[in-house]
Amino acid sequence: MSTSPQDGEAAVQEVLACNEQLLKSIAEGDWKTYAELCDPTLTAFEPESRGQLVSGMAFHKFYFNLGGASDPHNTTVCAPHVRLLDNVAVVSYVRLSQRVDEAGKPATYRSEETRIWHRRDGVWRHVHFHRSLTT
Ligand code: GLY
């Protein structure tokens, strides 16, 4: 089955909306939404995994169990790039997180993220990500 450029653009917008929802769930400590958006076999490299590839949801649930951010925060996804490969989308961008540091001063944290999404039965599920922190 072939897809038109319009179908491709619609899929890009859909997956970007899912990605935004995922980041919002992380910022708000909303485990229910995060778990719904992720495949249970999610794999990840992230700073907290100390160079190891982690599989499954338990590693991520640990942080949600600590509660969401209580300080003022704002997340910006900069220049997201989406590569569609049939039912797979590779989403790459820099995420800026504005927070208030321990001294009460505004601080901006930056991470480079690549998130892979898989569409099955018309639903996008997050299946893998790689997040690197840079200063
Ligand atoms: N640490 C959870 C996530 O970035 O998806």
mmCIF file of N, CA and C and ligand atoms in Angstrom:
data_model
loop_
_atom_site.group_PDB
_atom_site.id
_atom_site.type_symbol
_atom_site.label_atom_id
_atom_site.label_comp_id
_atom_site.label_asym_id
_atom_site.label_seq_id
_atom_site.Cartn_x
_atom_site.Cartn_y
_atom_site.Cartn_z
ATOM 1 N N MET A 1 0.847 -1.194 0.000
ATOM 2 C CA MET A 1 0.000 0.000 0.000
ATOM 3 C C MET A 1 0.888 1.252 0.000
ATOM 4 N N SER A 2 0.668 2.151 -0.945
ATOM 5 C CA SER A 2 1.497 3.356 -0.962
ATOM 6 C C SER A 2 0.841 4.455 -0.125
ATOM 7 N N THR A 3 1.662 5.389 0.344
ATOM 8 C CA THR A 3 1.125 6.498 1.136
ATOM 9 C C THR A 3 1.431 7.804 0.421
ATOM 10 N N SER A 4 0.555 8.766 0.570
ATOM 11 C CA SER A 4 0.761 10.058 -0.067
ATOM 12 C C SER A 4 1.595 10.943 0.844
ATOM 13 N N PRO A 5 2.166 12.048 0.310
ATOM 14 C CA PRO A 5 2.910 12.988 1.171
ATOM 15 C C PRO A 5 2.030 13.506 2.309
ATOM 16 N N GLN A 6 0.708 13.647 2.041
ATOM 17 C CA GLN A 6 -0.209 14.127 3.087
ATOM 18 C C GLN A 6 -0.283 13.116 4.228
ATOM 19 N N ASP A 7 -0.343 11.815 3.852
ATOM 20 C CA ASP A 7 -0.359 10.769 4.890
ATOM 21 C C ASP A 7 0.909 10.863 5.731
ATOM 22 N N GLY A 8 2.035 11.076 5.048
ATOM 23 C CA GLY A 8 3.325 11.170 5.743
ATOM 24 C C GLY A 8 3.330 12.339 6.705
ATOM 25 N N GLU A 9 2.825 13.502 6.262
ATOM 26 C CA GLU A 9 2.805 14.689 7.125
ATOM 27 C C GLU A 9 1.877 14.458 8.312
ATOM 28 N N ALA A 10 0.747 13.792 8.072
ATOM 29 C CA ALA A 10 -0.187 13.508 9.172
ATOM 30 C C ALA A 10 0.485 12.590 10.195
ATOM 31 N N ALA A 11 1.237 11.604 9.701
ATOM 32 C CA ALA A 11 1.922 10.680 10.615
ATOM 33 C C ALA A 11 2.989 11.422 11.422
ATOM 34 N N VAL A 12 3.691 12.353 10.774
ATOM 35 C CA VAL A 12 4.710 13.145 11.483
ATOM 36 C C VAL A 12 4.052 13.950 12.607
ATOM 37 N N GLN A 13 2.937 14.598 12.301
ATOM 38 C CA GLN A 13 2.252 15.400 13.321
ATOM 39 C C GLN A 13 1.735 14.524 14.465
ATOM 40 N N GLU A 14 1.230 13.344 14.114
ATOM 41 C CA GLU A 14 0.727 12.405 15.131
ATOM 42 C C GLU A 14 1.829 11.978 16.090
ATOM 43 N N VAL A 15 2.977 11.597 15.511
ATOM 44 C CA VAL A 15 4.059 11.081 16.357
ATOM 45 C C VAL A 15 4.672 12.218 17.190
ATOM 46 N N LEU A 16 4.704 13.428 16.636
ATOM 47 C CA LEU A 16 5.210 14.558 17.434
ATOM 48 C C LEU A 16 4.266 14.842 18.606
ATOM 49 N N ALA A 17 2.972 14.701 18.370
ATOM 50 C CA ALA A 17 1.999 14.916 19.454
ATOM 51 C C ALA A 17 2.182 13.852 20.538
ATOM 52 N N CYS A 18 2.411 12.607 20.136
ATOM 53 C CA CYS A 18 2.658 11.540 21.128
ATOM 54 C C CYS A 18 3.926 11.834 21.920
ATOM 55 N N ASN A 19 4.950 12.317 21.211
ATOM 56 C CA ASN A 19 6.221 12.612 21.887
ATOM 57 C C ASN A 19 6.045 13.737 22.909
ATOM 58 N N GLU A 20 5.282 14.764 22.520
ATOM 59 C CA GLU A 20 5.003 15.889 23.444
ATOM 60 C C GLU A 20 4.258 15.382 24.680
ATOM 61 N N GLN A 21 3.299 14.502 24.443
ATOM 62 C CA GLN A 21 2.502 13.938 25.544
ATOM 63 C C GLN A 21 3.408 13.134 26.483
ATOM 64 N N LEU A 22 4.340 12.399 25.883
ATOM 65 C CA LEU A 22 5.282 11.597 26.677
ATOM 66 C C LEU A 22 6.140 12.505 27.571
ATOM 67 N N LEU A 23 6.679 13.591 26.976
ATOM 68 C CA LEU A 23 7.535 14.501 27.753
ATOM 69 C C LEU A 23 6.734 15.187 28.852
ATOM 70 N N LYS A 24 5.480 15.513 28.561
ATOM 71 C CA LYS A 24 4.611 16.133 29.566
ATOM 72 C C LYS A 24 4.384 15.154 30.718
ATOM 73 N N SER A 25 4.167 13.879 30.372
ATOM 74 C CA SER A 25 3.925 12.885 31.430
ATOM 75 C C SER A 25 5.160 12.737 32.320
ATOM 76 N N ILE A 26 6.347 12.848 31.711
ATOM 77 C CA ILE A 26 7.585 12.757 32.505
ATOM 78 C C ILE A 26 7.654 13.960 33.447
ATOM 79 N N ALA A 27 7.436 15.160 32.890
ATOM 80 C CA ALA A 27 7.546 16.389 33.701
ATOM 81 C C ALA A 27 6.530 16.400 34.839
ATOM 82 N N GLU A 28 5.368 15.810 34.592
ATOM 83 C CA GLU A 28 4.298 15.848 35.612
ATOM 84 C C GLU A 28 4.270 14.607 36.491
ATOM 85 N N GLY A 29 5.170 13.656 36.222
ATOM 86 C CA GLY A 29 5.184 12.426 37.022
ATOM 87 C C GLY A 29 3.932 11.595 36.821
ATOM 88 N N ASP A 30 3.398 11.639 35.596
ATOM 89 C CA ASP A 30 2.140 10.960 35.282
ATOM 90 C C ASP A 30 2.456 9.564 34.720
ATOM 91 N N TRP A 31 2.611 8.603 35.631
ATOM 92 C CA TRP A 31 3.002 7.243 35.235
ATOM 93 C C TRP A 31 1.976 6.590 34.311
ATOM 94 N N LYS A 32 0.682 6.807 34.591
ATOM 95 C CA LYS A 32 -0.381 6.153 33.800
ATOM 96 C C LYS A 32 -0.209 6.502 32.313
ATOM 97 N N THR A 33 -0.063 7.791 32.028
ATOM 98 C CA THR A 33 0.078 8.215 30.630
ATOM 99 C C THR A 33 1.385 7.694 30.041
ATOM 100 N N TYR A 34 2.474 7.807 30.815
ATOM 101 C CA TYR A 34 3.775 7.334 30.316
ATOM 102 C C TYR A 34 3.691 5.850 29.942
ATOM 103 N N ALA A 35 3.130 5.040 30.831
ATOM 104 C CA ALA A 35 3.048 3.590 30.603
ATOM 105 C C ALA A 35 2.150 3.272 29.409
ATOM 106 N N GLU A 36 1.087 4.076 29.223
ATOM 107 C CA GLU A 36 0.196 3.838 28.077
ATOM 108 C C GLU A 36 0.898 4.113 26.746
ATOM 109 N N LEU A 37 1.793 5.099 26.751
ATOM 110 C CA LEU A 37 2.462 5.484 25.503
ATOM 111 C C LEU A 37 3.628 4.561 25.157
ATOM 112 N N CYS A 38 4.122 3.810 26.149
ATOM 113 C CA CYS A 38 5.320 2.977 25.944
ATOM 114 C C CYS A 38 4.967 1.518 25.721
ATOM 115 N N ASP A 39 5.769 0.862 24.891
ATOM 116 C CA ASP A 39 5.684 -0.595 24.799
ATOM 117 C C ASP A 39 6.329 -1.160 26.069
ATOM 118 N N PRO A 40 5.762 -2.216 26.638
ATOM 119 C CA PRO A 40 6.349 -2.758 27.875
ATOM 120 C C PRO A 40 7.794 -3.235 27.707
ATOM 121 N N THR A 41 8.203 -3.465 26.448
ATOM 122 C CA THR A 41 9.590 -3.909 26.212
ATOM 123 C C THR A 41 10.517 -2.731 25.876
ATOM 124 N N LEU A 42 10.077 -1.505 26.197
ATOM 125 C CA LEU A 42 10.890 -0.301 25.937
ATOM 126 C C LEU A 42 12.355 -0.531 26.303
ATOM 127 N N THR A 43 13.264 -0.129 25.414
ATOM 128 C CA THR A 43 14.700 -0.162 25.732
ATOM 129 C C THR A 43 15.225 1.266 25.747
ATOM 130 N N ALA A 44 16.296 1.501 26.528
ATOM 131 C CA ALA A 44 16.789 2.872 26.656
ATOM 132 C C ALA A 44 18.238 2.932 27.109
ATOM 133 N N PHE A 45 18.920 3.929 26.572
ATOM 134 C CA PHE A 45 20.160 4.422 27.147
ATOM 135 C C PHE A 45 19.831 5.814 27.669
ATOM 136 N N GLU A 46 20.109 6.105 28.907
ATOM 137 C CA GLU A 46 19.945 7.466 29.422
ATOM 138 C C GLU A 46 20.977 7.684 30.518
ATOM 139 N N PRO A 47 21.242 8.918 30.901
ATOM 140 C CA PRO A 47 22.305 9.158 31.886
ATOM 141 C C PRO A 47 22.131 8.309 33.141
ATOM 142 N N GLU A 48 20.888 8.133 33.592
ATOM 143 C CA GLU A 48 20.637 7.365 34.821
ATOM 144 C C GLU A 48 21.013 5.894 34.660
ATOM 145 N N SER A 49 21.081 5.387 33.432
ATOM 146 C CA SER A 49 21.396 3.955 33.244
ATOM 147 C C SER A 49 22.900 3.707 33.166
ATOM 148 N N ARG A 50 23.679 4.763 33.338
ATOM 149 C CA ARG A 50 25.136 4.644 33.480
ATOM 150 C C ARG A 50 25.773 3.808 32.377
ATOM 151 N N GLY A 51 25.393 4.085 31.131
ATOM 152 C CA GLY A 51 26.018 3.417 29.990
ATOM 153 C C GLY A 51 25.468 2.045 29.678
ATOM 154 N N GLN A 52 24.446 1.606 30.428
ATOM 155 C CA GLN A 52 23.857 0.290 30.171
ATOM 156 C C GLN A 52 22.535 0.457 29.420
ATOM 157 N N LEU A 53 22.241 -0.500 28.549
ATOM 158 C CA LEU A 53 20.932 -0.517 27.892
ATOM 159 C C LEU A 53 19.944 -1.144 28.857
ATOM 160 N N VAL A 54 18.905 -0.384 29.240
ATOM 161 C CA VAL A 54 17.904 -0.934 30.156
ATOM 162 C C VAL A 54 16.652 -1.314 29.370
ATOM 163 N N SER A 55 16.024 -2.420 29.772
ATOM 164 C CA SER A 55 14.837 -2.942 29.087
ATOM 165 C C SER A 55 13.673 -3.006 30.055
ATOM 166 N N GLY A 56 12.497 -2.692 29.537
ATOM 167 C CA GLY A 56 11.296 -2.802 30.355
ATOM 168 C C GLY A 56 11.007 -1.505 31.085
ATOM 169 N N MET A 57 9.946 -1.517 31.876
ATOM 170 C CA MET A 57 9.413 -0.293 32.464
ATOM 171 C C MET A 57 9.852 -0.041 33.905
ATOM 172 N N ALA A 58 10.334 -1.071 34.585
ATOM 173 C CA ALA A 58 10.620 -0.927 36.021
ATOM 174 C C ALA A 58 11.663 0.149 36.287
ATOM 175 N N PHE A 59 12.683 0.227 35.435
ATOM 176 C CA PHE A 59 13.739 1.227 35.625
ATOM 177 C C PHE A 59 13.142 2.640 35.631
ATOM 178 N N HIS A 60 12.197 2.880 34.742
ATOM 179 C CA HIS A 60 11.600 4.218 34.616
ATOM 180 C C HIS A 60 10.579 4.479 35.720
ATOM 181 N N LYS A 61 9.868 3.417 36.131
ATOM 182 C CA LYS A 61 8.833 3.581 37.162
ATOM 183 C C LYS A 61 9.456 4.061 38.476
ATOM 184 N N PHE A 62 10.676 3.618 38.740
ATOM 185 C CA PHE A 62 11.379 4.030 39.961
ATOM 186 C C PHE A 62 11.321 5.553 40.127
ATOM 187 N N TYR A 63 11.570 6.296 39.033
ATOM 188 C CA TYR A 63 11.608 7.763 39.126
ATOM 189 C C TYR A 63 10.200 8.352 39.272
ATOM 190 N N PHE A 64 9.238 7.743 38.604
ATOM 191 C CA PHE A 64 7.851 8.221 38.741
ATOM 192 C C PHE A 64 7.366 8.021 40.175
ATOM 193 N N ASN A 65 7.802 6.912 40.794
ATOM 194 C CA ASN A 65 7.387 6.649 42.178
ATOM 195 C C ASN A 65 7.898 7.727 43.140
ATOM 196 N N LEU A 66 8.947 8.434 42.743
ATOM 197 C CA LEU A 66 9.475 9.514 43.597
ATOM 198 C C LEU A 66 8.617 10.775 43.505
ATOM 199 N N GLY A 67 7.699 10.801 42.539
ATOM 200 C CA GLY A 67 6.813 11.967 42.384
ATOM 201 C C GLY A 67 7.307 12.882 41.280
ATOM 202 N N GLY A 68 6.393 13.650 40.723
ATOM 203 C CA GLY A 68 6.745 14.574 39.634
ATOM 204 C C GLY A 68 7.466 15.796 40.168
ATOM 205 N N ALA A 69 7.943 16.605 39.249
ATOM 206 C CA ALA A 69 8.643 17.837 39.630
ATOM 207 C C ALA A 69 7.684 18.775 40.344
ATOM 208 N N SER A 70 8.083 19.258 41.522
ATOM 209 C CA SER A 70 7.200 20.179 42.248
ATOM 210 C C SER A 70 7.615 21.626 41.993
ATOM 211 N N ASP A 71 8.857 21.835 41.533
ATOM 212 C CA ASP A 71 9.324 23.196 41.256
ATOM 213 C C ASP A 71 8.777 23.655 39.897
ATOM 214 N N PRO A 72 8.769 24.987 39.658
ATOM 215 C CA PRO A 72 8.313 25.453 38.349
ATOM 216 C C PRO A 72 9.239 24.900 37.267
ATOM 217 N N HIS A 73 8.671 24.431 36.178
ATOM 218 C CA HIS A 73 9.511 23.914 35.096
ATOM 219 C C HIS A 73 8.807 24.127 33.760
ATOM 220 N N ASN A 74 9.612 24.156 32.723
ATOM 221 C CA ASN A 74 9.072 24.311 31.367
ATOM 222 C C ASN A 74 9.957 23.526 30.407
ATOM 223 N N THR A 75 9.322 22.782 29.497
ATOM 224 C CA THR A 75 10.069 21.951 28.551
ATOM 225 C C THR A 75 9.886 22.484 27.144
ATOM 226 N N THR A 76 10.986 22.585 26.398
ATOM 227 C CA THR A 76 10.921 23.011 25.001
ATOM 228 C C THR A 76 11.623 21.971 24.139
ATOM 229 N N VAL A 77 10.944 21.500 23.106
ATOM 230 C CA VAL A 77 11.549 20.574 22.141
ATOM 231 C C VAL A 77 12.043 21.406 20.962
ATOM 232 N N CYS A 78 13.357 21.412 20.751
ATOM 233 C CA CYS A 78 13.935 22.280 19.717
ATOM 234 C C CYS A 78 14.147 21.532 18.404
ATOM 235 N N ALA A 79 13.659 22.105 17.340
ATOM 236 C CA ALA A 79 13.885 21.622 15.974
ATOM 237 C C ALA A 79 13.773 20.112 15.835
ATOM 238 N N PRO A 80 12.616 19.523 16.205
ATOM 239 C CA PRO A 80 12.513 18.068 16.079
ATOM 240 C C PRO A 80 12.621 17.606 14.622
ATOM 241 N N HIS A 81 13.341 16.518 14.431
ATOM 242 C CA HIS A 81 13.476 15.901 13.106
ATOM 243 C C HIS A 81 12.795 14.536 13.164
ATOM 244 N N VAL A 82 11.929 14.260 12.202
ATOM 245 C CA VAL A 82 11.226 12.974 12.188
ATOM 246 C C VAL A 82 11.581 12.224 10.904
ATOM 247 N N ARG A 83 12.079 11.015 11.062
ATOM 248 C CA ARG A 83 12.324 10.134 9.903
ATOM 249 C C ARG A 83 11.306 9.004 9.967
ATOM 250 N N LEU A 84 10.440 8.942 8.961
ATOM 251 C CA LEU A 84 9.428 7.880 8.921
ATOM 252 C C LEU A 84 9.943 6.705 8.106
ATOM 253 N N LEU A 85 9.847 5.516 8.678
ATOM 254 C CA LEU A 85 10.243 4.292 7.978
ATOM 255 C C LEU A 85 9.049 3.346 8.061
ATOM 256 N N ASP A 86 8.092 3.542 7.174
ATOM 257 C CA ASP A 86 6.826 2.808 7.233
ATOM 258 C C ASP A 86 6.154 3.033 8.591
ATOM 259 N N ASN A 87 6.086 1.972 9.409
ATOM 260 C CA ASN A 87 5.398 2.092 10.700
ATOM 261 C C ASN A 87 6.323 2.428 11.853
ATOM 262 N N VAL A 88 7.502 2.926 11.514
ATOM 263 C CA VAL A 88 8.469 3.310 12.545
ATOM 264 C C VAL A 88 8.829 4.779 12.333
ATOM 265 N N ALA A 89 8.935 5.528 13.435
ATOM 266 C CA ALA A 89 9.366 6.924 13.356
ATOM 267 C C ALA A 89 10.552 7.128 14.279
ATOM 268 N N VAL A 90 11.576 7.784 13.734
ATOM 269 C CA VAL A 90 12.768 8.133 14.511
ATOM 270 C C VAL A 90 12.684 9.636 14.760
ATOM 271 N N VAL A 91 12.544 10.020 16.027
ATOM 272 C CA VAL A 91 12.345 11.432 16.374
ATOM 273 C C VAL A 91 13.591 11.917 17.136
ATOM 274 N N SER A 92 14.252 12.933 16.596
ATOM 275 C CA SER A 92 15.499 13.436 17.189
ATOM 276 C C SER A 92 15.385 14.936 17.423
ATOM 277 N N TYR A 93 15.908 15.372 18.555
ATOM 278 C CA TYR A 93 15.802 16.803 18.914
ATOM 279 C C TYR A 93 16.649 17.075 20.151
ATOM 280 N N VAL A 94 16.760 18.354 20.479
ATOM 281 C CA VAL A 94 17.340 18.763 21.764
ATOM 282 C C VAL A 94 16.179 19.205 22.648
ATOM 283 N N ARG A 95 16.180 18.698 23.885
ATOM 284 C CA ARG A 95 15.136 19.105 24.853
ATOM 285 C C ARG A 95 15.749 20.086 25.841
ATOM 286 N N LEU A 96 15.128 21.239 25.975
ATOM 287 C CA LEU A 96 15.547 22.204 26.997
ATOM 288 C C LEU A 96 14.558 22.142 28.153
ATOM 289 N N SER A 97 15.084 22.026 29.357
ATOM 290 C CA SER A 97 14.232 22.018 30.553
ATOM 291 C C SER A 97 14.634 23.196 31.429
ATOM 292 N N GLN A 98 13.701 24.108 31.601
ATOM 293 C CA GLN A 98 13.946 25.244 32.496
ATOM 294 C C GLN A 98 13.419 24.875 33.870
ATOM 295 N N ARG A 99 14.276 25.001 34.863
ATOM 296 C CA ARG A 99 13.932 24.641 36.235
ATOM 297 C C ARG A 99 14.482 25.711 37.161
ATOM 298 N N VAL A 100 14.185 25.516 38.425
ATOM 299 C CA VAL A 100 14.770 26.377 39.452
ATOM 300 C C VAL A 100 15.760 25.506 40.223
ATOM 301 N N ASP A 101 17.027 25.920 40.277
ATOM 302 C CA ASP A 101 18.037 25.071 40.920
ATOM 303 C C ASP A 101 17.933 25.150 42.444
ATOM 304 N N GLU A 102 18.814 24.401 43.122
ATOM 305 C CA GLU A 102 18.713 24.314 44.588
ATOM 306 C C GLU A 102 18.926 25.656 45.269
ATOM 307 N N ALA A 103 19.621 26.568 44.586
ATOM 308 C CA ALA A 103 19.849 27.907 45.143
ATOM 309 C C ALA A 103 18.694 28.858 44.825
ATOM 310 N N GLY A 104 17.667 28.334 44.150
ATOM 311 C CA GLY A 104 16.506 29.172 43.831
ATOM 312 C C GLY A 104 16.679 29.983 42.561
ATOM 313 N N LYS A 105 17.737 29.670 41.794
ATOM 314 C CA LYS A 105 17.974 30.429 40.556
ATOM 315 C C LYS A 105 17.468 29.659 39.343
ATOM 316 N N PRO A 106 16.960 30.367 38.339
ATOM 317 C CA PRO A 106 16.537 29.667 37.114
ATOM 318 C C PRO A 106 17.737 29.033 36.420
ATOM 319 N N ALA A 107 17.562 27.806 35.950
ATOM 320 C CA ALA A 107 18.637 27.106 35.244
ATOM 321 C C ALA A 107 18.027 26.362 34.066
ATOM 322 N N THR A 108 18.779 26.267 32.966
ATOM 323 C CA THR A 108 18.302 25.530 31.789
ATOM 324 C C THR A 108 19.184 24.307 31.581
ATOM 325 N N TYR A 109 18.554 23.136 31.527
ATOM 326 C CA TYR A 109 19.258 21.881 31.280
ATOM 327 C C TYR A 109 18.956 21.457 29.850
ATOM 328 N N ARG A 110 19.919 20.781 29.242
ATOM 329 C CA ARG A 110 19.778 20.428 27.827
ATOM 330 C C ARG A 110 20.054 18.948 27.657
ATOM 331 N N SER A 111 19.204 18.257 26.927
ATOM 332 C CA SER A 111 19.530 16.866 26.601
ATOM 333 C C SER A 111 19.242 16.603 25.129
ATOM 334 N N GLU A 112 20.093 15.758 24.547
ATOM 335 C CA GLU A 112 19.910 15.327 23.162
ATOM 336 C C GLU A 112 19.136 14.019 23.208
ATOM 337 N N GLU A 113 18.060 13.946 22.472
ATOM 338 C CA GLU A 113 17.219 12.753 22.541
ATOM 339 C C GLU A 113 16.904 12.201 21.156
ATOM 340 N N THR A 114 16.945 10.884 21.065
ATOM 341 C CA THR A 114 16.410 10.171 19.910
ATOM 342 C C THR A 114 15.396 9.183 20.450
ATOM 343 N N ARG A 115 14.173 9.285 20.002
ATOM 344 C CA ARG A 115 13.103 8.394 20.466
ATOM 345 C C ARG A 115 12.506 7.672 19.255
ATOM 346 N N ILE A 116 12.367 6.368 19.407
ATOM 347 C CA ILE A 116 11.828 5.531 18.332
ATOM 348 C C ILE A 116 10.399 5.137 18.687
ATOM 349 N N TRP A 117 9.530 5.338 17.726
ATOM 350 C CA TRP A 117 8.112 5.011 17.901
ATOM 351 C C TRP A 117 7.700 3.978 16.857
ATOM 352 N N HIS A 118 6.835 3.058 17.246
ATOM 353 C CA HIS A 118 6.345 2.010 16.343
ATOM 354 C C HIS A 118 4.819 2.082 16.313
ATOM 355 N N ARG A 119 4.263 2.153 15.096
ATOM 356 C CA ARG A 119 2.801 2.205 14.966
ATOM 357 C C ARG A 119 2.269 0.797 14.675
ATOM 358 N N ARG A 120 1.442 0.324 15.595
ATOM 359 C CA ARG A 120 0.831 -0.999 15.425
ATOM 360 C C ARG A 120 -0.666 -0.846 15.626
ATOM 361 N N ASP A 121 -1.444 -1.402 14.718
ATOM 362 C CA ASP A 121 -2.902 -1.278 14.769
ATOM 363 C C ASP A 121 -3.316 0.194 14.904
ATOM 364 N N GLY A 122 -2.587 1.074 14.227
ATOM 365 C CA GLY A 122 -2.935 2.498 14.204
ATOM 366 C C GLY A 122 -2.538 3.280 15.445
ATOM 367 N N VAL A 123 -1.815 2.640 16.366
ATOM 368 C CA VAL A 123 -1.432 3.324 17.618
ATOM 369 C C VAL A 123 0.101 3.393 17.713
ATOM 370 N N TRP A 124 0.615 4.600 17.991
ATOM 371 C CA TRP A 124 2.061 4.776 18.168
ATOM 372 C C TRP A 124 2.468 4.379 19.579
ATOM 373 N N ARG A 125 3.506 3.563 19.659
ATOM 374 C CA ARG A 125 4.062 3.158 20.959
ATOM 375 C C ARG A 125 5.555 3.467 20.964
ATOM 376 N N HIS A 126 6.003 3.977 22.096
ATOM 377 C CA HIS A 126 7.421 4.309 22.263
ATOM 378 C C HIS A 126 8.188 3.012 22.544
ATOM 379 N N VAL A 127 9.202 2.716 21.711
ATOM 380 C CA VAL A 127 9.878 1.421 21.857
ATOM 381 C C VAL A 127 11.354 1.536 22.247
ATOM 382 N N HIS A 128 11.952 2.702 22.017
ATOM 383 C CA HIS A 128 13.379 2.846 22.378
ATOM 384 C C HIS A 128 13.717 4.333 22.461
ATOM 385 N N PHE A 129 14.648 4.684 23.360
ATOM 386 C CA PHE A 129 15.182 6.051 23.311
ATOM 387 C C PHE A 129 16.631 6.078 23.787
ATOM 388 N N HIS A 130 17.297 7.134 23.367
ATOM 389 C CA HIS A 130 18.669 7.412 23.807
ATOM 390 C C HIS A 130 18.707 8.888 24.188
ATOM 391 N N ARG A 131 19.042 9.145 25.442
ATOM 392 C CA ARG A 131 19.071 10.536 25.933
ATOM 393 C C ARG A 131 20.458 10.810 26.481
ATOM 394 N N SER A 132 21.077 11.884 25.993
ATOM 395 C CA SER A 132 22.398 12.284 26.482
ATOM 396 C C SER A 132 22.272 13.664 27.087
ATOM 397 N N LEU A 133 22.875 13.861 28.249
ATOM 398 C CA LEU A 133 22.875 15.182 28.890
ATOM 399 C C LEU A 133 24.116 15.929 28.458
ATOM 400 N N THR A 134 23.935 17.187 28.075
ATOM 401 C CA THR A 134 25.103 18.019 27.790
ATOM 402 C C THR A 134 24.964 19.312 28.582
ATOM 403 N N THR A 135 26.082 19.927 28.889
ATOM 404 C CA THR A 135 26.007 21.155 29.702
ATOM 405 C C THR A 135 26.078 22.378 28.815
HETATM 406 N N1 GLY B 1 13.437 8.654 31.716
HETATM 407 C C1 GLY B 1 12.263 8.443 31.017
HETATM 408 C C2 GLY B 1 12.294 8.961 29.627
HETATM 409 O O1 GLY B 1 13.104 9.838 29.317
HETATM 410 O O2 GLY B 1 11.525 8.488 28.828
#
